[in-house]
Amino acid sequence: MRAICWHGPRDVRLDRVPDPTILDPGDAIVRVTATAICGSDLHVFDGFMPTMKTGDVLGHEAMGEVVEVGKAVTRLKKGDRVVVPFVIACGSCFFCKRGEHSGCNVSNPNARMAREIMGHSPSGLFGYSHMMGGFWGGQAEYLRVPFADVGPLKIESELTDEQVLFLSDIFPTGYFAADLCGIEPGDTVAVWGCGPVGQMTIRSAWMLGAGRVVAIDRVPERLRMAEAGRTEIINFEETPVYDQLMDLTRGRGPDRCVDAVGCEAHGLGSADAVIDKVKTAVLMGSDRAHVLREAIMCCRKFGTVSIPGVYVGAVDKLPMGPAMNKGLTFRMGQTPVQRYQQLLLAKIEAGEIDPSFVITHRLPLDQGPAAYRTFRDKQDGCIKVVLRP
Ligand code: NAD
Ligand code: ZN
């Protein structure tokens, strides 16, 4: 089959690789009809994610048609149309039972590798390094889906691929980010990053009772899309973010702050950002955490900092003293997609939201490698790419 494969930092290619096969009785094989490129893929593309190997198939936002099921699979059959969550989960361990599927204790075959780095192993993830299980991803013609009775969400209505594809990741992720905030009615929620995850967080914050949403980025079309989601916007290239947020909240600070940027934040030459940039360039640091630091400084006392943005290693110069003395709460994680997918599918079916509004680029799979650059460099107004194998 054709698949988008990693060959080193900033080098992804369309390769021919063997078709996936059933390896475990609980597997299903899905013929991919639509797949997307995520901001998380950019961390892999840019070389921030350790334990990638040449030839690994990328991608974790995919949907399609079931073409084969293993002997133990009971919930799916050939011909079913499914959205595949990026999180691989067994559905029956301690964590899965608590709805903490991204902490699944069973699904990562390389758990030992992850434990050495993190203390414990999170769940397996599609297309996201060997430390996360070494599973081939969904930017391909076919995808092997382990624990097929647990993850894949069946789509039985007439909704289009574009309307439901983002149930694989970014819609649940935006919703999770807003949910972690613990929004109280009327709260001011500030969202750093107006990429696809930020956009979904903004819409979810309104669903969960926000009184006001402020969005921060510098890319004009992303800020415009945020504005269409009824936000006030701050262009961090034109306005000091802290000052502006204090002006908007009469000095109190936003009640809930969301870092929807993660480990590749831009810092416009601020001292912390320059040091991060140098350290990551010479492999002495793993993350550029300017946004996380800024969110801590801006958040109101006893407010919440929610972090859907992906971090990789140890973050330098984290203002822990300010966080402690201000009484902040930190919430974060890879999204337990399985916890939210049914709820959010119902919202799409009810017409409460159509997540396809973020799509700017629709391309064949073959153009995927070029699309990684377009998306990363925010060329051509690119906000979200959907690929059709
Ligand atoms: P993206 O790269 O399209 O968006 C990031 C945005 O942040 C860009 O628009 C960029 O201009 C903006 N940005 C950079 N520096 C900034 C700053 N200083 N202040 C404000 N904005 C700034 O990515 P995305 O697809 O929206 O994903 C966002 C993050 O969420 C990534 O880190 C991704 O890995 C992560 N993610 C996490 C999960 C999860 O399960 N937790 C799932 C999907 C994505
Ligand atoms: Zn993703």
XYZ file of C-alpha atoms and ligand atoms in Angstrom:
434
model
C 0.000 0.000 0.000
C 0.979 3.655 -0.182
C 1.764 5.350 3.129
C 3.438 8.495 4.446
C 6.620 7.460 6.218
C 9.128 9.200 8.471
C 12.732 9.242 7.283
C 14.284 11.700 9.733
C 13.659 15.262 10.865
C 11.806 17.251 8.169
C 11.919 14.275 5.808
C 8.629 12.451 5.231
C 7.940 10.516 2.037
C 5.224 8.628 0.262
C 6.452 5.016 0.312
C 5.189 1.630 -0.756
C 4.987 -0.641 2.301
C 3.382 -4.043 2.936
C -0.368 -4.003 3.648
C -1.145 -4.480 7.342
C -2.550 -7.843 8.400
C -4.434 -9.151 11.432
C -1.795 -9.893 14.087
C -4.104 -10.453 17.037
C -7.673 -11.848 17.134
C -8.846 -8.482 18.501
C -7.578 -6.522 15.458
C -9.490 -5.016 12.562
C -8.154 -3.722 9.256
C -9.626 -0.434 8.068
C -9.436 0.886 4.508
C -8.736 4.556 5.151
C -11.105 6.962 3.381
C -9.949 10.163 5.095
C -6.983 11.055 7.287
C -5.594 14.328 8.606
C -2.303 15.930 9.583
C -2.185 17.086 13.209
C -0.048 19.601 15.084
C 1.260 16.555 16.968
C 2.571 15.149 13.673
C 4.583 18.351 13.308
C 6.493 17.551 16.524
C 7.453 14.247 14.879
C 8.183 15.943 11.551
C 10.386 18.563 13.210
C 12.330 15.887 15.104
C 11.094 16.710 18.635
C 9.690 13.225 19.252
C 12.295 10.659 20.354
C 12.295 6.945 19.361
C 11.104 7.353 15.756
C 12.619 4.961 13.196
C 13.142 5.301 9.473
C 10.139 3.929 7.616
C 7.595 4.392 10.416
C 4.131 5.101 8.995
C 2.783 8.421 10.311
C -0.673 9.662 11.197
C -3.206 9.226 13.973
C -6.377 10.903 12.686
C -8.085 8.399 10.416
C -11.417 6.884 9.471
C -12.649 4.442 6.906
C -14.324 1.144 6.161
C -13.686 -2.106 8.008
C -12.407 -4.666 5.499
C -11.367 -7.489 7.839
C -11.832 -8.426 11.492
C -10.000 -10.827 13.770
C -11.747 -13.867 15.272
C -12.330 -12.236 18.656
C -13.968 -9.063 17.320
C -17.704 -8.959 18.007
C -18.742 -5.297 17.763
C -17.482 -4.609 14.214
C -18.018 -6.348 10.924
C -16.816 -5.989 7.371
C -18.347 -2.926 5.717
C -18.811 -0.872 8.920
C -17.856 2.785 8.673
C -15.678 3.833 11.621
C -13.688 6.729 13.054
C -10.524 5.465 14.752
C -9.403 7.266 17.944
C -5.691 8.073 18.056
C -5.475 6.428 21.478
C -5.200 2.623 21.550
C -6.895 1.223 24.646
C -7.843 -2.231 25.934
C -11.089 -1.067 27.530
C -10.792 -3.258 30.607
C -7.723 -2.294 32.675
C -7.851 -0.090 35.789
C -7.368 3.081 33.716
C -9.739 2.279 30.854
C -12.490 1.436 33.355
C -12.061 4.922 34.823
C -12.335 6.560 31.390
C -8.602 7.284 31.403
C -7.976 5.457 28.125
C -4.803 7.370 27.247
C -3.370 5.816 30.400
C -4.254 2.260 29.277
C -1.909 -0.130 31.032
C -2.061 -2.841 28.389
C -1.940 -1.381 24.887
C 1.692 -0.241 24.691
C 3.952 -3.187 23.785
C 6.998 -0.976 24.388
C 5.881 0.040 27.854
C 9.331 -0.573 29.285
C 10.852 2.080 27.001
C 8.207 4.617 28.050
C 8.565 3.731 31.739
C 12.276 4.506 31.667
C 11.539 7.994 30.385
C 8.266 8.796 32.173
C 8.035 6.618 35.253
C 4.960 4.883 33.839
C 3.870 4.040 30.328
C 0.885 5.769 28.762
C -1.296 3.920 26.238
C -0.158 3.035 22.752
C -0.770 5.733 20.121
C -0.982 5.368 16.346
C 1.991 6.642 14.358
C 3.665 8.290 17.306
C 7.080 6.729 17.969
C 8.317 3.423 19.351
C 8.094 4.645 22.913
C 4.324 4.926 22.275
C 4.128 1.403 20.893
C 5.592 1.649 17.384
C 2.123 1.267 15.811
C 1.866 2.197 12.148
C -0.311 5.235 11.593
C -3.314 6.170 9.514
C -1.774 8.327 6.774
C -1.952 5.276 4.557
C -4.349 3.235 2.485
C -4.937 0.698 5.267
C -4.649 0.728 9.056
C -4.417 -2.130 11.533
C -6.554 -1.269 14.552
C -5.822 -3.234 17.749
C -8.594 -3.625 20.369
C -11.116 -3.078 17.597
C -14.035 -3.731 19.936
C -13.010 -0.773 22.096
C -11.794 2.147 20.011
C -13.447 2.546 16.620
C -16.613 4.626 16.640
C -19.287 3.356 14.255
C -20.915 5.991 12.063
C -24.390 4.904 11.122
C -25.827 8.234 9.992
C -25.367 10.059 6.706
C -22.752 12.462 8.096
C -19.833 13.023 5.708
C -16.280 11.911 6.433
C -15.267 15.535 6.931
C -17.957 16.071 9.566
C -16.890 13.112 11.729
C -13.165 12.616 10.991
C -12.060 14.911 13.802
C -13.738 12.699 16.400
C -10.463 10.765 16.047
C -8.582 13.493 17.874
C -8.919 17.265 17.657
C -12.593 17.665 18.575
C -12.317 15.427 21.678
C -8.976 17.096 22.415
C -10.450 20.598 22.335
C -13.378 19.409 24.428
C -11.082 17.637 26.909
C -8.967 20.804 27.206
C -12.051 22.866 28.015
C -13.425 20.169 30.324
C -10.150 20.048 32.282
C -10.516 23.788 32.914
C -13.462 23.138 35.225
C -15.240 26.167 33.756
C -17.702 27.887 36.081
C -20.553 29.805 34.436
C -19.314 33.158 33.168
C -15.586 32.378 33.433
C -13.058 34.033 31.159
C -11.121 31.383 29.237
C -7.889 32.348 27.458
C -6.704 30.014 24.705
C -3.117 30.206 23.463
C -2.829 28.834 19.920
C -5.503 29.093 17.225
C -4.501 25.954 15.362
C -7.107 23.212 14.950
C -6.890 22.237 18.643
C -7.292 25.843 19.795
C -10.284 26.269 17.471
C -12.005 23.187 18.938
C -11.165 24.343 22.468
C -12.808 27.699 21.810
C -16.076 26.099 20.610
C -16.002 23.624 23.510
C -15.416 26.361 26.095
C -18.694 27.957 25.016
C -20.460 24.577 25.230
C -19.190 24.200 28.798
C -20.401 27.574 30.036
C -17.645 30.133 29.437
C -18.723 33.765 29.690
C -15.900 35.095 27.591
C -13.194 33.507 25.426
C -9.952 35.219 24.459
C -7.778 33.671 21.732
C -4.067 34.302 21.205
C -2.013 33.669 18.057
C -0.296 35.689 15.362
C -1.476 34.051 12.150
C -4.165 36.341 10.685
C -6.440 33.671 9.184
C -6.293 31.606 12.375
C -7.198 34.663 14.441
C -10.073 35.404 12.047
C -11.357 31.849 12.436
C -11.164 32.252 16.223
C -13.066 35.515 15.971
C -15.785 33.716 14.020
C -16.042 31.526 17.143
C -17.055 34.668 19.113
C -13.716 35.321 20.773
C -11.799 38.438 21.541
C -8.378 38.069 19.948
C -4.809 39.024 20.803
C -2.094 39.024 18.151
C 0.990 38.254 20.231
C 3.228 39.813 17.602
C 1.493 43.169 17.967
C 0.394 43.294 21.609
C 2.033 42.211 24.882
C -0.161 39.285 25.918
C 0.092 39.746 29.705
C -0.777 43.450 29.548
C -3.698 42.878 27.227
C -5.139 40.028 29.306
C -4.869 42.146 32.467
C -6.621 45.038 30.713
C -9.432 42.729 29.610
C -9.921 41.284 33.115
C -9.290 44.430 35.215
C -6.033 43.045 36.486
C -7.458 39.764 37.782
C -6.294 37.529 34.929
C -8.256 34.887 33.002
C -9.928 32.265 35.211
C -8.889 29.408 32.905
C -5.851 29.333 30.647
C -5.362 26.757 27.899
C -1.973 26.025 26.325
C -3.008 24.705 22.902
C 0.485 25.297 21.507
C 2.841 22.877 23.278
C 6.537 22.257 22.818
C 7.172 24.359 19.693
C 5.956 27.733 20.940
C 7.297 30.892 19.357
C 8.546 33.504 21.774
C 9.454 36.507 19.592
C 12.964 36.881 20.925
C 12.016 36.942 24.619
C 14.906 35.728 26.788
C 13.319 32.408 27.771
C 12.394 31.642 24.167
C 15.895 32.390 22.884
C 17.431 30.041 25.457
C 14.894 27.309 24.565
C 15.641 27.742 20.886
C 19.402 27.429 21.356
C 19.089 24.457 23.735
C 16.702 22.501 21.509
C 18.869 23.250 18.458
C 21.942 21.706 20.108
C 19.882 18.857 21.630
C 20.366 20.099 25.203
C 16.679 20.791 25.622
C 13.495 19.058 24.501
C 10.762 21.694 24.549
C 10.132 25.368 23.764
C 7.760 26.227 26.589
C 7.216 29.973 26.244
C 3.419 29.661 26.205
C 3.247 27.508 29.323
C 5.354 30.047 31.230
C 3.201 32.908 29.968
C -0.034 31.126 30.865
C 1.206 30.592 34.428
C 2.058 34.269 34.782
C -1.296 35.404 33.339
C -3.678 32.980 35.049
C -5.705 34.427 37.929
C -4.977 33.258 41.473
C -6.567 29.841 42.095
C -7.305 29.517 38.383
C -6.644 26.506 36.164
C -4.005 25.943 33.495
C -5.122 23.248 31.058
C -2.453 21.822 28.773
C -3.549 19.911 25.667
C -0.355 21.099 23.911
C 2.150 18.251 23.723
C 5.388 18.372 25.736
C 8.158 15.853 25.313
C 10.776 16.053 28.063
C 11.839 18.228 30.996
C 10.829 21.880 30.697
C 13.374 24.502 31.792
C 12.605 27.611 33.816
C 9.042 26.675 34.589
C 7.775 29.365 37.006
C 6.838 26.877 39.715
C 7.136 29.478 42.473
C 4.515 31.748 40.894
C 2.278 28.733 40.174
C 2.494 27.537 43.781
C 2.056 30.924 45.387
C -0.894 31.782 43.139
C -2.563 28.449 43.970
C -2.890 27.313 40.371
C -4.292 23.966 39.283
C -2.607 22.156 36.382
C -4.548 19.658 34.247
C -3.176 17.994 31.127
C -2.816 14.856 29.069
C -3.157 13.009 25.831
C -6.904 12.919 25.316
C -8.851 9.865 26.470
C -10.765 10.064 23.170
C -12.953 7.042 23.956
C -14.474 8.911 26.941
C -15.866 11.674 24.729
C -16.510 10.264 21.271
C -20.144 9.203 21.723
C -21.092 12.466 23.438
C -19.434 14.551 20.735
C -20.857 12.477 17.866
C -24.287 13.262 19.333
C -23.450 16.978 19.256
C -22.498 16.739 15.574
C -25.641 14.763 14.790
C -27.738 17.358 16.617
C -26.179 20.111 14.495
C -24.596 21.810 17.520
C -21.234 21.896 15.731
C -19.758 20.904 12.373
C -16.034 20.368 13.030
C -15.234 20.470 9.299
C -15.091 24.273 9.555
C -11.318 24.008 10.246
C -10.474 22.299 6.941
C -8.605 24.498 4.486
C -6.823 21.859 2.369
C -8.255 18.702 0.784
C -5.582 16.675 -1.013
C -4.795 13.186 -2.250
C -2.492 11.107 -0.009
C 0.345 11.497 -2.533
C 0.531 15.189 -1.758
C 0.863 14.513 1.975
C 4.623 15.058 2.226
C 4.351 18.527 0.639
C 1.304 19.249 2.796
C 3.380 18.683 5.967
C 5.484 21.711 4.967
C 2.519 23.847 3.946
C 0.839 23.149 7.303
C 4.006 23.572 9.367
C 4.921 26.878 7.688
C 1.297 28.109 7.648
C 1.579 28.817 3.932
C -1.385 29.266 1.657
C -3.750 29.945 4.570
C -3.341 26.354 5.763
C -5.130 25.497 9.017
C -6.093 21.817 8.598
C -5.218 19.288 5.916
C -7.399 16.292 5.063
C -5.849 13.620 2.849
C -7.788 11.109 0.740
C -5.868 7.874 0.121
P -0.755 23.892 15.198
O 0.704 23.773 15.093
O -1.564 24.001 13.937
O -1.151 25.148 16.092
C -0.313 25.750 17.025
C -0.602 27.247 16.998
O 0.121 27.874 18.066
C -0.156 27.932 15.709
O -1.250 28.591 15.110
C 0.918 28.917 16.184
O 0.934 30.128 15.438
C 0.487 29.160 17.631
N 1.533 29.699 18.503
C 2.869 29.489 18.473
N 3.482 30.213 19.423
C 2.499 30.894 20.089
C 2.517 31.833 21.167
N 3.648 32.224 21.752
N 1.324 32.330 21.599
C 0.153 31.959 20.993
N 0.095 31.088 19.950
C 1.254 30.568 19.509
O -1.217 22.630 16.058
P -2.627 21.996 16.538
O -2.972 20.893 15.619
O -3.630 23.039 16.795
O -2.137 21.354 17.915
C -1.814 22.178 19.000
C -1.101 21.393 20.090
O -1.978 20.391 20.594
C 0.146 20.650 19.596
O 1.140 20.681 20.607
C -0.352 19.235 19.442
O 0.702 18.299 19.578
C -1.307 19.144 20.599
N -2.276 18.057 20.536
C -2.501 17.401 21.686
C -3.426 16.388 21.749
C -3.712 15.730 23.059
O -4.251 14.643 23.083
N -3.411 16.359 24.170
C -4.106 16.008 20.586
C -3.871 16.720 19.400
C -2.941 17.745 19.394
Zn -3.563 14.700 16.584
